[in-house]
């Protein structure tokens, strides 16, 4: 992997690392820095070694679980720019940044007309009292620089206007401007993290079934619906695409011809970078469309039907051999791993159960007509579908609550930080994707050009 020079940002040494830029051209990369800076006028030391460092921890401005929750008012003035190309790029980045923050439901971006008279400079401490007086609880200032080589640098800072404390002081760079959307998402992630105290989720993607039916397509898009593509088309009965934790692979189900020329279900593996497809599980009894990766990517759990009964199996992804996890008269399906990979939750005829990943000590945690249990990547919660509604329960089965009213909601999947759920909603012949915050706030539809179903939210990009 190529390396780019480290930089110093306004008195703080930057610890930089190259990250693959999946949303831009295949050769595009981003250099990420992230060390806390408290004094905009501090002297500049020498560049630091290459690596990744999270910004120093600060008290969160926003409690997402507060019973009287109100969105955080944030001001994002136009980023400084000199040339027309820089100004055009700065406008696109600021617009998408505001869209990310507003769409989350956790922020309220102030109208630029509110602060038209204010001046901002990324290298100078802002007039905090002025911004607080305008209603801004947080302020983002930035600068866009396009180098003669075509590479781009984005410098930005985030301030708590009440205390005058800098929350983030970071520089990102990329060799091509086409990857600007990922920079905007990463800046939004930084802002989300430092104001809420929780990891962001904006620099991530969603995979789904596009135009579900006999000849379905595999859809892939950014979490906001942008940069949509169809990596696979005309796949017979494509179902249940699900990301590996690495984001490199998608496991899915589809029909595959058998010796007689009829079709039966198979579990396949799709490599996103190369477009390679492989059959993982096929044969009799046939696998169900519920395969899911373990957190470490070494195993794939799924269920098989035999004589009207479904049991769970665990496939070794490297050896392509499987072992049976459950052997009970009742049907088990929809396996989902705990974030540490030690346990598997699954649906039964009477509810949701949890077992060790070796299939031992299965325990029922909740009774009801549940489908599609999905363990939060943050741990602690399991999402489910019940009667066409989406709900969540704690991993011990307690505190169950429904988040949507249905009547035809299905296939919940968690954002990388475990704060938001994406799901499919059918209305007559139409099926679209929606998101909702785990608190039940901010129900919104994601834009898709086609009918869309069975979404799976992937990890944050690297």
Coordinates of C-alpha atoms in Angstrom, one line a residue:
X1 CA 0.0 0.0 0.0
X2 CA 1.3 3.5 -0.9
X3 CA 2.2 5.9 1.9
X4 CA 1.8 9.6 1.9
X5 CA 3.8 12.1 4.0
X6 CA 2.5 13.0 7.4
X7 CA 1.6 16.6 8.2
X8 CA 1.5 18.9 11.2
X9 CA -1.8 20.7 11.8
X10 CA -1.7 24.0 13.7
X11 CA 0.6 23.0 16.4
X12 CA -0.3 19.3 16.8
X13 CA 1.7 16.5 15.2
X14 CA -0.6 14.4 13.0
X15 CA -0.5 10.6 13.2
X16 CA -1.5 9.6 9.7
X17 CA -2.4 6.4 7.9
X18 CA -3.6 5.4 4.5
X19 CA -7.1 4.1 4.2
X20 CA -8.7 2.5 1.2
X21 CA -11.2 4.7 -0.5
X22 CA -14.0 2.4 -1.7
X23 CA -16.3 5.1 -2.8
X24 CA -13.8 6.7 -5.3
X25 CA -11.7 5.2 -8.0
X26 CA -9.9 1.9 -7.2
X27 CA -6.6 3.8 -6.8
X28 CA -7.9 6.5 -4.5
X29 CA -6.8 6.6 -0.9
X30 CA -7.3 8.8 2.1
X31 CA -4.7 9.8 4.6
X32 CA -6.3 10.2 8.0
X33 CA -4.9 12.3 10.9
X34 CA -6.5 12.7 14.3
X35 CA -4.6 14.2 17.2
X36 CA -6.3 16.7 19.6
X37 CA -5.3 20.4 19.2
X38 CA -6.2 22.9 21.9
X39 CA -4.3 26.0 20.8
X40 CA -4.8 27.2 17.2
X41 CA -1.7 29.4 17.4
X42 CA 0.7 26.8 18.9
X43 CA 4.0 26.4 17.1
X44 CA 4.3 23.6 14.6
X45 CA 6.5 20.7 15.5
X46 CA 8.0 18.1 13.1
X47 CA 5.7 15.5 11.5
X48 CA 5.0 12.4 13.6
X49 CA 5.4 8.7 12.7
X50 CA 2.8 7.0 10.6
X51 CA 0.0 5.4 12.5
X52 CA -3.6 5.9 13.7
X53 CA -4.6 7.7 16.8
X54 CA -8.1 8.6 18.0
X55 CA -8.6 12.1 19.2
X56 CA -8.3 12.6 23.0
X57 CA -11.5 11.9 24.9
X58 CA -13.8 14.9 25.7
X59 CA -17.1 15.2 27.5
X60 CA -20.0 14.6 25.1
X61 CA -22.2 17.6 24.3
X62 CA -25.1 15.4 23.3
X63 CA -26.8 12.6 25.3
X64 CA -28.6 10.5 22.7
X65 CA -30.5 8.6 25.4
X66 CA -31.8 11.7 27.3
X67 CA -35.6 11.5 27.8
X68 CA -35.8 15.2 26.8
X69 CA -33.5 14.8 23.8
X70 CA -33.1 17.7 21.5
X71 CA -30.9 17.9 18.4
X72 CA -27.6 19.7 18.8
X73 CA -27.5 23.0 17.0
X74 CA -24.4 23.1 14.8
X75 CA -23.0 25.8 12.5
X76 CA -21.0 24.7 9.4
X77 CA -19.8 27.9 7.6
X78 CA -18.4 27.5 4.1
X79 CA -14.9 26.0 4.2
X80 CA -12.2 28.4 3.2
X81 CA -11.0 28.0 -0.4
X82 CA -9.0 30.1 -2.9
X83 CA -9.5 28.8 -6.4
X84 CA -12.8 28.2 -8.2
X85 CA -12.1 24.4 -8.1
X86 CA -11.5 24.6 -4.3
X87 CA -14.7 26.5 -3.8
X88 CA -16.7 24.0 -5.8
X89 CA -15.3 21.1 -3.8
X90 CA -15.7 22.9 -0.5
X91 CA -19.4 23.5 -1.3
X92 CA -20.0 19.9 -2.1
X93 CA -18.3 18.7 1.1
X94 CA -20.1 21.1 3.4
X95 CA -23.5 20.3 1.8
X96 CA -23.0 16.6 2.3
X97 CA -21.6 17.1 5.8
X98 CA -24.8 19.0 6.7
X99 CA -26.9 16.4 5.1
X100 CA -25.3 13.6 7.1
X101 CA -25.7 15.4 10.4
X102 CA -29.3 16.5 9.7
X103 CA -30.4 13.1 8.4
X104 CA -29.2 11.4 11.6
X105 CA -31.8 13.4 13.5
X106 CA -29.2 14.2 16.2
X107 CA -28.2 17.5 14.8
X108 CA -29.8 20.7 13.6
X109 CA -27.7 22.6 11.1
X110 CA -28.2 26.3 11.3
X111 CA -29.2 28.3 8.3
X112 CA -26.1 30.0 6.8
X113 CA -28.1 33.2 6.7
X114 CA -28.0 33.1 10.5
X115 CA -24.3 33.6 10.6
X116 CA -23.6 35.5 7.3
X117 CA -21.9 38.4 9.1
X118 CA -19.5 36.1 11.0
X119 CA -16.0 35.6 9.8
X120 CA -14.2 32.3 10.2
X121 CA -10.5 31.2 9.7
X122 CA -9.4 27.7 10.4
X123 CA -6.1 29.0 11.8
X124 CA -7.6 31.5 14.2
X125 CA -9.7 30.8 17.3
X126 CA -13.3 31.8 16.7
X127 CA -15.4 34.4 18.5
X128 CA -17.1 31.8 20.7
X129 CA -19.6 34.2 22.3
X130 CA -20.9 35.4 19.0
X131 CA -21.5 31.9 17.8
X132 CA -23.2 30.9 21.0
X133 CA -25.3 34.0 20.8
X134 CA -26.5 32.9 17.4
X135 CA -27.7 29.5 18.9
X136 CA -24.8 27.4 17.7
X137 CA -23.8 24.8 20.3
X138 CA -21.0 23.5 18.1
X139 CA -19.0 25.1 15.3
X140 CA -17.2 23.5 12.4
X141 CA -14.6 25.5 10.4
X142 CA -12.5 24.1 7.6
X143 CA -10.3 24.8 4.6
X144 CA -9.9 23.0 1.2
X145 CA -6.6 23.0 -0.6
X146 CA -6.0 21.5 -4.0
X147 CA -2.3 20.9 -4.7
X148 CA -0.7 21.4 -8.1
X149 CA -0.5 17.6 -8.4
X150 CA -4.3 17.3 -8.0
X151 CA -4.2 15.9 -4.5
X152 CA -6.6 17.4 -1.9
X153 CA -6.2 18.4 1.7
X154 CA -9.0 19.2 4.0
X155 CA -8.3 20.9 7.3
X156 CA -11.1 21.2 9.8
X157 CA -11.8 22.0 13.5
X158 CA -14.9 21.5 15.7
X159 CA -15.5 23.7 18.7
X160 CA -17.8 23.7 21.7
X161 CA -19.0 27.3 21.6
X162 CA -20.0 27.3 25.3
X163 CA -16.6 26.4 26.7
X164 CA -14.4 27.5 23.8
X165 CA -12.9 24.0 23.8
X166 CA -11.7 22.4 20.6
X167 CA -13.2 18.9 20.1
X168 CA -11.5 17.9 16.9
X169 CA -8.5 19.3 15.0
X170 CA -7.7 17.1 12.0
X171 CA -6.5 17.0 8.4
X172 CA -7.5 14.5 5.8
X173 CA -5.9 14.2 2.4
X174 CA -6.6 12.3 -0.8
X175 CA -4.8 12.0 -4.1
X176 CA -7.9 12.7 -6.2
X177 CA -10.9 15.0 -5.7
X178 CA -13.4 12.3 -6.9
X179 CA -13.3 10.7 -3.4
X180 CA -14.7 13.9 -1.8
X181 CA -17.9 12.2 -0.5
X182 CA -15.9 9.8 1.7
X183 CA -14.1 12.8 3.2
X184 CA -17.4 14.5 4.0
X185 CA -18.7 11.2 5.6
X186 CA -15.5 10.9 7.7
X187 CA -15.7 14.5 8.9
X188 CA -19.3 13.7 9.9
X189 CA -18.1 10.6 11.8
X190 CA -15.6 12.7 13.7
X191 CA -18.2 15.3 14.6
X192 CA -20.6 12.6 15.7
X193 CA -18.0 10.8 17.8
X194 CA -16.7 13.9 19.6
X195 CA -20.2 15.4 20.3
X196 CA -22.0 12.2 21.3
X197 CA -19.2 10.1 22.7
X198 CA -20.2 7.2 20.4
X199 CA -18.7 6.0 17.2
X200 CA -20.0 7.4 13.9
X201 CA -21.6 5.4 11.1
X202 CA -21.7 7.8 8.1
X203 CA -18.7 6.3 6.2
X204 CA -20.4 2.9 5.6
X205 CA -22.5 1.1 3.0
X206 CA -25.7 -0.9 2.7
X207 CA -26.2 -4.0 0.6
X208 CA -29.7 -5.1 -0.4
X209 CA -31.8 -7.0 -2.9
X210 CA -32.8 -4.7 -5.7
X211 CA -35.9 -5.5 -7.7
X212 CA -36.6 -8.7 -5.6
X213 CA -38.1 -11.5 -7.6
X214 CA -37.2 -14.3 -10.0
X215 CA -34.3 -12.3 -11.5
X216 CA -33.1 -10.1 -8.6
X217 CA -30.1 -7.9 -8.4
X218 CA -27.6 -7.2 -5.7
X219 CA -27.7 -3.5 -4.7
X220 CA -24.9 -1.6 -3.0
X221 CA -25.0 2.0 -1.9
X222 CA -23.6 4.4 0.7
X223 CA -25.6 4.6 3.9
X224 CA -27.4 7.8 2.6
X225 CA -28.4 6.1 -0.7
X226 CA -25.7 7.7 -2.8
X227 CA -23.2 6.0 -5.1
X228 CA -25.7 3.2 -5.8
X229 CA -24.5 0.3 -8.0
X230 CA -25.6 -3.2 -9.0
X231 CA -22.6 -5.5 -8.6
X232 CA -24.7 -8.5 -9.5
X233 CA -27.6 -8.7 -11.9
X234 CA -30.2 -11.3 -13.0
X235 CA -29.5 -13.7 -10.1
X236 CA -32.3 -16.3 -9.8
X237 CA -34.1 -15.8 -6.4
X238 CA -31.3 -13.7 -4.9
X239 CA -32.0 -13.4 -1.1
X240 CA -30.4 -12.4 2.2
X241 CA -27.1 -10.6 1.2
X242 CA -25.0 -10.0 4.3
X243 CA -21.6 -8.4 4.8
X244 CA -18.6 -9.9 6.4
X245 CA -17.3 -7.8 9.2
X246 CA -14.3 -6.8 7.1
X247 CA -16.6 -5.4 4.4
X248 CA -14.8 -7.3 1.7
X249 CA -17.3 -10.1 1.1
X250 CA -21.1 -10.6 0.9
X251 CA -22.7 -14.0 1.6
X252 CA -26.1 -14.5 -0.1
X253 CA -28.6 -17.2 -1.1
X254 CA -29.8 -17.9 -4.7
X255 CA -31.1 -20.7 -6.8
X256 CA -28.6 -23.0 -8.4
X257 CA -29.2 -25.8 -11.0
X258 CA -28.8 -29.4 -9.8
X259 CA -28.1 -32.4 -11.9
X260 CA -31.7 -32.7 -13.1
X261 CA -31.8 -29.1 -14.3
X262 CA -34.3 -28.0 -11.7
X263 CA -33.1 -25.4 -9.2
X264 CA -32.5 -25.5 -5.5
X265 CA -31.2 -23.0 -3.0
X266 CA -27.4 -22.5 -2.6
X267 CA -25.4 -20.2 -0.3
X268 CA -22.8 -18.2 -2.2
X269 CA -19.9 -15.9 -1.5
X270 CA -19.3 -12.6 -3.5
X271 CA -16.0 -10.7 -3.3
X272 CA -16.8 -7.0 -3.8
X273 CA -13.4 -5.9 -5.1
X274 CA -13.0 -8.6 -7.8
X275 CA -16.6 -9.6 -8.5
X276 CA -15.8 -13.2 -7.9
X277 CA -18.7 -15.6 -7.0
X278 CA -18.3 -18.9 -5.3
X279 CA -20.8 -21.6 -4.1
X280 CA -20.3 -22.3 -0.4
X281 CA -23.2 -24.6 0.5
X282 CA -25.4 -26.7 -1.8
X283 CA -27.0 -30.0 -1.7
X284 CA -29.7 -31.9 0.2
X285 CA -31.1 -31.0 2.6
X286 CA -30.9 -27.5 1.0
X287 CA -29.7 -24.5 3.0
X288 CA -32.1 -21.7 4.0
X289 CA -31.5 -18.0 3.0
X290 CA -30.2 -17.0 6.4
X291 CA -26.4 -17.4 6.2
X292 CA -24.4 -14.9 8.3
X293 CA -20.7 -14.4 9.0
X294 CA -19.1 -14.8 12.4
X295 CA -17.4 -11.5 13.6
X296 CA -14.0 -12.8 12.8
X297 CA -15.1 -13.9 9.3
X298 CA -13.8 -17.5 9.8
X299 CA -17.2 -19.1 10.1
X300 CA -20.7 -18.8 8.5
X301 CA -23.8 -19.9 10.4
X302 CA -26.9 -21.0 8.5
X303 CA -29.8 -23.4 8.7
X304 CA -30.9 -26.4 6.6
X305 CA -34.3 -27.9 6.1
X306 CA -34.8 -31.6 6.4
X307 CA -38.2 -33.4 6.7
X308 CA -39.9 -30.2 7.6
X309 CA -37.4 -29.4 10.4
X310 CA -34.5 -26.8 10.3
X311 CA -31.3 -27.1 12.3
X312 CA -28.3 -24.8 12.5
X313 CA -24.9 -25.5 10.9
X314 CA -21.6 -23.8 11.1
X315 CA -19.4 -23.7 8.0
X316 CA -15.6 -23.2 8.2
X317 CA -15.1 -20.5 5.6
X318 CA -11.5 -21.7 4.7
X319 CA -12.0 -25.5 4.7
X320 CA -15.6 -25.4 3.4
X321 CA -16.6 -28.0 5.9
X322 CA -19.5 -27.7 8.3
X323 CA -20.7 -29.0 11.6
X324 CA -24.2 -29.3 12.9
X325 CA -24.9 -27.0 15.9
X326 CA -28.4 -27.9 16.9
X327 CA -30.3 -31.2 16.8
X328 CA -33.8 -30.7 18.1
X329 CA -37.3 -31.6 17.0
X330 CA -38.1 -27.8 16.8
X331 CA -37.1 -25.6 13.8
X332 CA -34.2 -23.2 14.3
X333 CA -33.3 -20.5 11.8
X334 CA -31.9 -17.0 11.3
X335 CA -28.6 -17.4 13.3
X336 CA -26.9 -14.2 14.4
X337 CA -23.6 -13.9 16.3
X338 CA -22.9 -11.9 19.4
X339 CA -20.2 -9.2 18.7
X340 CA -17.5 -11.3 20.5
X341 CA -18.5 -14.4 18.5
X342 CA -19.1 -16.5 21.6
X343 CA -22.9 -16.9 21.2
X344 CA -25.5 -17.4 18.5
X345 CA -29.1 -16.1 18.8
X346 CA -31.7 -17.7 16.5
X347 CA -35.4 -17.9 15.9
X348 CA -37.4 -21.0 16.9
X349 CA -41.0 -21.9 16.5
X350 CA -41.8 -20.4 19.9
X351 CA -39.4 -17.4 20.1
X352 CA -35.8 -16.5 20.2
X353 CA -33.0 -18.6 21.8
X354 CA -29.3 -18.1 22.5
X355 CA -26.7 -20.8 22.5
X356 CA -22.9 -21.0 22.7
X357 CA -21.3 -20.8 19.3
X358 CA -20.6 -24.5 19.6
X359 CA -24.3 -25.2 19.8
X360 CA -24.4 -26.1 23.5
X361 CA -26.5 -24.7 26.3
X362 CA -29.3 -23.2 24.2
X363 CA -31.6 -21.1 26.3
X364 CA -34.9 -19.5 25.3
X365 CA -34.8 -15.7 26.0
X366 CA -38.2 -14.6 24.7
X367 CA -41.3 -16.3 23.4
X368 CA -43.3 -15.0 20.5
X369 CA -43.6 -15.1 16.7
X370 CA -40.2 -13.6 16.0
X371 CA -38.3 -13.5 12.7
X372 CA -34.9 -12.2 11.6
X373 CA -33.1 -11.8 15.0
X374 CA -30.1 -9.6 14.5
X375 CA -27.5 -8.9 17.3
X376 CA -26.3 -5.4 17.6
X377 CA -22.6 -4.9 16.8
X378 CA -22.4 -2.7 19.9
X379 CA -23.7 -5.7 22.0
X380 CA -26.6 -5.6 24.5
X381 CA -29.5 -5.6 22.0
X382 CA -31.1 -7.9 19.5
X383 CA -33.4 -6.5 16.8
X384 CA -36.2 -8.6 15.4
X385 CA -39.4 -8.6 13.2
X386 CA -42.7 -9.5 14.9
X387 CA -46.0 -9.3 13.1
X388 CA -44.7 -7.0 10.4
X389 CA -43.2 -4.6 12.9
X390 CA -39.5 -4.0 13.9
X391 CA -38.5 -4.2 17.5
X392 CA -35.6 -4.6 19.9
X393 CA -34.9 -6.5 23.1
X394 CA -31.9 -6.8 25.3
X395 CA -29.8 -9.9 24.7
X396 CA -31.3 -11.5 27.8
X397 CA -34.8 -11.1 26.3
X398 CA -35.9 -8.2 28.6
X399 CA -37.0 -4.7 27.7
X400 CA -38.7 -5.7 24.5
X401 CA -40.2 -2.8 22.6
X402 CA -41.5 -2.2 19.1
X403 CA -40.0 0.7 17.0
X404 CA -42.3 0.6 14.0
X405 CA -46.0 0.2 13.4
X406 CA -45.8 -2.0 10.3
X407 CA -47.8 -3.6 8.9
X408 CA -45.2 -5.0 6.5
X409 CA -41.7 -4.2 8.0
X410 CA -39.0 -6.8 7.8
X411 CA -35.2 -7.6 7.7
X412 CA -33.8 -5.3 10.4
X413 CA -30.0 -4.6 10.3
X414 CA -27.9 -2.5 12.5
X415 CA -25.6 0.5 11.7
X416 CA -21.9 -0.1 12.6
X417 CA -22.3 1.7 15.9
X418 CA -25.5 0.0 16.9
X419 CA -27.5 3.2 17.0
X420 CA -29.7 3.0 13.9
X421 CA -31.6 0.2 12.1
X422 CA -32.3 -0.1 8.4
X423 CA -35.2 -2.3 7.4
X424 CA -37.5 -3.0 4.4
X425 CA -41.1 -1.7 4.3
X426 CA -43.5 -3.2 1.8
X427 CA -46.5 -1.1 0.7
X428 CA -48.6 -3.0 -1.9
X429 CA -46.3 -3.9 -4.7
X430 CA -43.6 -1.5 -3.6
X431 CA -40.7 -2.3 -1.2
X432 CA -38.4 0.4 0.0
X433 CA -35.7 0.8 2.7
X434 CA -36.2 2.8 5.8
X435 CA -34.1 3.7 8.9
X436 CA -35.0 4.4 12.5
X437 CA -32.9 5.3 15.5
X438 CA -33.0 2.7 18.2
X439 CA -34.8 5.1 20.5
X440 CA -37.7 5.2 18.0
X441 CA -36.8 8.6 16.7
X442 CA -36.2 9.8 13.2
X443 CA -38.1 7.3 10.9
X444 CA -37.0 8.1 7.3
X445 CA -37.0 6.5 3.9
X446 CA -33.7 5.9 2.0
X447 CA -33.7 6.8 -1.6
X448 CA -33.4 3.9 -4.0
X449 CA -34.0 3.8 -7.8
X450 CA -35.6 0.3 -7.6
X451 CA -37.7 -1.7 -5.2
X452 CA -35.4 -2.7 -2.4
X453 CA -35.6 -5.4 0.2
X454 CA -33.6 -7.4 2.8
X455 CA -30.9 -4.8 3.6
X456 CA -27.7 -5.4 5.5
X457 CA -25.7 -2.5 6.9
X458 CA -21.9 -3.1 6.5
X459 CA -19.0 -2.0 8.7
X460 CA -17.4 1.4 8.5
X461 CA -15.0 1.7 5.6
X462 CA -11.3 1.7 6.2

